[in-house]
């Protein structure tokens, strides 16, 4: 082993140990101690003290109260310095660009919104980013940007809804905020957010986001699967109806799943509608919408039977704006899936996502946090 290789290996080990220590402080929610971290990791007390000294010097960790006595000297607790460091989370949709300043405990500190004059305006994304930067004096650790499209490194390879192809969104924002910028597909982000508030349905599921478009996140053994070209879960533009009478999709094809089962399609709304501004439950209750919802649920259920059987993923979580459609839509899905059981495949279970309304920014923020610091929020 060369001296340079040895130093690189030692550096990698220290970085891994730093991440582990930071995660234990974060998960401890103010109860972690140096001795406890040493026990959990098997590291020496001296090593743990050195690691934590570095994290304290960086302003990521601060000392708290004295822990309860266990018979000897009372240990000092450690907590994340949530007020000193923040993450910016942006959600880009055709009818709305919004964002939040999120502290290191996952709590929203400030928010900003902008309704685009035209869908896909980069300047609207930049404007929201500027507002968020101005709203905090804390150090911005990272930026997470959630987009309906294919995220590949610094590029949005394609977003039919926004009309983007090979957009370097990280470069567009780099002059506004001095922090690493991490892009993520909207369905993947929503799936991550949902996993932070519940472990219901376990580690193998398909998260399907229905809003102005349709996307999915494939979760196997607790991890979101990206696929060979970062396109896993891109089911929105798979044709499910055929012939000249099939509806024309914005992508140029006919009969795409998105044209039948997106929430805008189910409710008869124009493309690019700002769904956050509408009472979707009231719109879903009209007779015309109920007919479209019933037919859309049948089409979606049949498509998901195929996907579920192919991936051996028995659990379907519906996110995006879908939960606001109410119990009738998910009831149709359950009934249709039960009518057409797939031999040798596990029956599909359905539930609505739970994080979309309460924690809309959590997925993009956690993606950025993990990509930069290596830690995640837990239940």
Short mmCIF file of N, CA and C in Angstrom, two decimals, residues 91-98 115-116 119-120 146-149 159-163 185-187 190 208-216 234-237 248-251 256-278 280 283 319-325:
data_model
loop_
_atom_site.label_atom_id
_atom_site.label_comp_id
_atom_site.label_asym_id
_atom_site.label_seq_id
_atom_site.Cartn_x
_atom_site.Cartn_y
_atom_site.Cartn_z
N UNK A 91 -39.78 22.74 -5.01
CA UNK A 91 -40.66 21.86 -5.76
C UNK A 91 -41.11 22.62 -7.01
N UNK A 92 -40.77 22.09 -8.18
CA UNK A 92 -41.10 22.74 -9.44
C UNK A 92 -42.24 21.97 -10.10
N UNK A 93 -43.35 22.66 -10.33
CA UNK A 93 -44.51 22.09 -11.01
C UNK A 93 -44.92 23.04 -12.12
N UNK A 94 -45.68 22.57 -13.12
CA UNK A 94 -46.07 23.47 -14.22
C UNK A 94 -46.83 24.71 -13.75
N UNK A 95 -47.71 24.56 -12.77
CA UNK A 95 -48.53 25.68 -12.33
C UNK A 95 -48.07 26.35 -11.06
N UNK A 96 -46.99 25.86 -10.45
CA UNK A 96 -46.55 26.41 -9.17
C UNK A 96 -45.10 26.03 -8.91
N UNK A 97 -44.31 27.04 -8.52
CA UNK A 97 -42.95 26.78 -8.02
C UNK A 97 -42.95 27.22 -6.56
N UNK A 98 -42.53 26.35 -5.68
CA UNK A 98 -42.54 26.67 -4.25
C UNK A 98 -41.30 26.10 -3.59
N UNK A 115 -46.29 31.62 -8.84
CA UNK A 115 -47.09 31.01 -9.88
C UNK A 115 -46.57 31.46 -11.24
N UNK A 116 -46.05 30.55 -12.04
CA UNK A 116 -45.41 30.93 -13.31
C UNK A 116 -46.41 31.51 -14.30
N UNK A 119 -45.55 27.71 -17.90
CA UNK A 119 -44.94 26.54 -17.26
C UNK A 119 -43.49 26.35 -17.71
N UNK A 120 -42.65 26.00 -16.74
CA UNK A 120 -41.27 25.68 -17.07
C UNK A 120 -40.34 26.88 -17.15
N UNK A 146 -36.95 19.30 -6.53
CA UNK A 146 -37.87 18.22 -6.93
C UNK A 146 -38.58 18.63 -8.22
N UNK A 147 -38.46 17.77 -9.24
CA UNK A 147 -38.95 18.12 -10.58
C UNK A 147 -39.69 16.93 -11.19
N UNK A 148 -40.79 17.18 -11.91
CA UNK A 148 -41.46 16.10 -12.63
C UNK A 148 -40.68 15.76 -13.91
N UNK A 149 -39.74 14.88 -13.80
CA UNK A 149 -38.93 14.54 -14.96
C UNK A 149 -37.78 13.64 -14.56
N UNK A 159 -38.37 16.63 -19.11
CA UNK A 159 -39.60 16.84 -18.36
C UNK A 159 -40.67 17.28 -19.35
N UNK A 160 -41.55 16.36 -19.69
CA UNK A 160 -42.61 16.67 -20.64
C UNK A 160 -43.50 17.79 -20.10
N UNK A 161 -43.81 17.71 -18.80
CA UNK A 161 -44.71 18.70 -18.21
C UNK A 161 -44.13 20.12 -18.26
N UNK A 162 -42.82 20.23 -18.04
CA UNK A 162 -42.19 21.56 -18.00
C UNK A 162 -41.63 21.97 -19.36
N UNK A 163 -41.57 21.02 -20.29
CA UNK A 163 -40.99 21.33 -21.60
C UNK A 163 -39.48 21.45 -21.57
N UNK A 185 -36.32 13.37 -8.96
CA UNK A 185 -37.64 13.19 -9.56
C UNK A 185 -38.72 13.34 -8.50
N UNK A 186 -39.87 13.90 -8.89
CA UNK A 186 -40.89 14.20 -7.88
C UNK A 186 -41.45 12.96 -7.20
N UNK A 187 -41.66 11.87 -7.96
CA UNK A 187 -42.18 10.65 -7.33
C UNK A 187 -41.16 10.07 -6.34
N UNK A 190 -41.29 12.22 -3.20
CA UNK A 190 -42.50 11.97 -2.40
C UNK A 190 -42.40 10.63 -1.68
N UNK A 208 -46.75 5.71 -6.46
CA UNK A 208 -47.29 6.29 -7.69
C UNK A 208 -47.79 7.69 -7.39
N UNK A 209 -47.20 8.67 -8.06
CA UNK A 209 -47.58 10.07 -7.86
C UNK A 209 -48.49 10.52 -8.99
N UNK A 210 -49.69 10.96 -8.63
CA UNK A 210 -50.66 11.47 -9.61
C UNK A 210 -50.92 12.94 -9.32
N UNK A 211 -50.58 13.80 -10.24
CA UNK A 211 -50.88 15.23 -10.10
C UNK A 211 -51.19 15.76 -11.49
N UNK A 212 -50.40 16.72 -11.98
CA UNK A 212 -50.58 17.14 -13.37
C UNK A 212 -49.98 16.11 -14.33
N UNK A 213 -49.18 15.22 -13.80
CA UNK A 213 -48.63 14.11 -14.56
C UNK A 213 -48.71 12.84 -13.75
N UNK A 214 -48.02 11.80 -14.22
CA UNK A 214 -48.00 10.51 -13.54
C UNK A 214 -46.55 10.03 -13.50
N UNK A 215 -46.10 9.68 -12.33
CA UNK A 215 -44.76 9.11 -12.18
C UNK A 215 -44.77 8.08 -11.08
N UNK A 216 -43.72 7.31 -10.98
CA UNK A 216 -43.66 6.28 -9.94
C UNK A 216 -42.23 6.14 -9.43
N UNK A 234 -40.82 5.65 -14.73
CA UNK A 234 -41.39 6.58 -15.71
C UNK A 234 -42.51 5.90 -16.50
N UNK A 235 -43.65 5.74 -15.84
CA UNK A 235 -44.77 5.02 -16.45
C UNK A 235 -45.80 5.95 -17.07
N UNK A 236 -45.64 7.25 -16.90
CA UNK A 236 -46.66 8.19 -17.35
C UNK A 236 -46.88 8.21 -18.84
N UNK A 237 -45.83 7.91 -19.60
CA UNK A 237 -45.97 7.99 -21.05
C UNK A 237 -45.91 6.62 -21.73
N UNK A 248 -54.77 12.53 -27.22
CA UNK A 248 -53.43 12.97 -27.56
C UNK A 248 -52.72 13.50 -26.33
N UNK A 249 -51.51 13.03 -26.09
CA UNK A 249 -50.72 13.43 -24.92
C UNK A 249 -49.78 14.58 -25.30
N UNK A 250 -49.36 15.33 -24.31
CA UNK A 250 -48.43 16.43 -24.53
C UNK A 250 -47.09 15.95 -25.09
N UNK A 251 -46.77 14.67 -24.88
CA UNK A 251 -45.51 14.13 -25.39
C UNK A 251 -45.58 13.85 -26.89
N UNK A 256 -51.45 7.80 -23.65
CA UNK A 256 -50.52 7.62 -22.54
C UNK A 256 -51.28 7.54 -21.22
N UNK A 257 -50.71 6.80 -20.27
CA UNK A 257 -51.32 6.65 -18.95
C UNK A 257 -51.59 8.01 -18.33
N UNK A 258 -50.69 8.96 -18.51
CA UNK A 258 -50.84 10.29 -17.93
C UNK A 258 -52.11 10.99 -18.41
N UNK A 259 -52.47 10.75 -19.68
CA UNK A 259 -53.66 11.40 -20.24
C UNK A 259 -54.96 10.84 -19.68
N UNK A 260 -54.89 9.68 -19.04
CA UNK A 260 -56.11 9.05 -18.51
C UNK A 260 -56.20 9.17 -17.00
N UNK A 261 -55.06 9.09 -16.29
CA UNK A 261 -55.15 8.95 -14.83
C UNK A 261 -54.45 10.06 -14.05
N UNK A 262 -53.85 11.06 -14.72
CA UNK A 262 -53.36 12.21 -13.93
C UNK A 262 -54.57 12.87 -13.28
N UNK A 263 -54.35 13.56 -12.18
CA UNK A 263 -55.47 14.20 -11.48
C UNK A 263 -56.12 15.26 -12.35
N UNK A 264 -55.31 15.97 -13.15
CA UNK A 264 -55.91 16.95 -14.06
C UNK A 264 -56.83 16.27 -15.06
N UNK A 265 -56.43 15.10 -15.58
CA UNK A 265 -57.28 14.37 -16.53
C UNK A 265 -58.52 13.81 -15.85
N UNK A 266 -58.35 13.26 -14.64
CA UNK A 266 -59.49 12.69 -13.93
C UNK A 266 -60.55 13.74 -13.62
N UNK A 267 -60.12 14.99 -13.42
CA UNK A 267 -61.06 16.06 -13.07
C UNK A 267 -61.39 16.97 -14.24
N UNK A 268 -60.85 16.64 -15.42
CA UNK A 268 -61.17 17.44 -16.60
C UNK A 268 -60.56 18.84 -16.58
N UNK A 269 -59.38 18.99 -15.97
CA UNK A 269 -58.74 20.29 -15.84
C UNK A 269 -57.67 20.48 -16.92
N UNK A 270 -57.35 21.72 -17.27
CA UNK A 270 -56.31 21.96 -18.28
C UNK A 270 -54.94 21.54 -17.79
N UNK A 271 -54.06 21.23 -18.73
CA UNK A 271 -52.67 20.94 -18.39
C UNK A 271 -52.04 22.16 -17.72
N UNK A 272 -51.20 21.92 -16.71
CA UNK A 272 -50.53 23.01 -16.04
C UNK A 272 -51.34 23.69 -14.96
N UNK A 273 -52.52 23.15 -14.64
CA UNK A 273 -53.35 23.73 -13.59
C UNK A 273 -52.62 23.67 -12.24
N UNK A 274 -52.73 24.74 -11.47
CA UNK A 274 -52.17 24.74 -10.12
C UNK A 274 -53.15 24.00 -9.21
N UNK A 275 -52.88 22.73 -8.97
CA UNK A 275 -53.80 21.90 -8.17
C UNK A 275 -53.85 22.33 -6.72
N UNK A 276 -52.78 22.98 -6.23
CA UNK A 276 -52.76 23.40 -4.83
C UNK A 276 -53.81 24.47 -4.55
N UNK A 277 -54.25 25.17 -5.58
CA UNK A 277 -55.20 26.28 -5.38
C UNK A 277 -56.66 25.83 -5.47
N UNK A 278 -56.91 24.55 -5.70
CA UNK A 278 -58.27 24.08 -5.94
C UNK A 278 -58.75 23.14 -4.84
N UNK A 280 -59.98 19.96 -4.58
CA UNK A 280 -60.07 18.78 -5.43
C UNK A 280 -61.17 17.83 -4.97
N UNK A 283 -64.35 19.03 -6.54
CA UNK A 283 -64.37 18.75 -7.98
C UNK A 283 -64.57 17.26 -8.25
N UNK A 319 -49.53 8.94 -4.16
CA UNK A 319 -49.18 10.25 -3.66
C UNK A 319 -49.53 11.35 -4.64
N UNK A 320 -48.77 12.45 -4.58
CA UNK A 320 -49.11 13.63 -5.37
C UNK A 320 -50.40 14.22 -4.86
N UNK A 321 -51.30 14.56 -5.77
CA UNK A 321 -52.61 15.11 -5.39
C UNK A 321 -53.66 14.03 -5.22
N UNK A 322 -53.29 12.76 -5.46
CA UNK A 322 -54.28 11.67 -5.41
C UNK A 322 -55.01 11.57 -4.07
N UNK A 323 -54.35 11.72 -2.91
CA UNK A 323 -55.08 11.59 -1.64
C UNK A 323 -56.24 12.56 -1.51
N UNK A 324 -56.18 13.68 -2.21
CA UNK A 324 -57.25 14.67 -2.10
C UNK A 324 -58.49 14.29 -2.91
N UNK A 325 -58.39 13.21 -3.69
CA UNK A 325 -59.57 12.73 -4.42
C UNK A 325 -60.53 12.00 -3.49
#
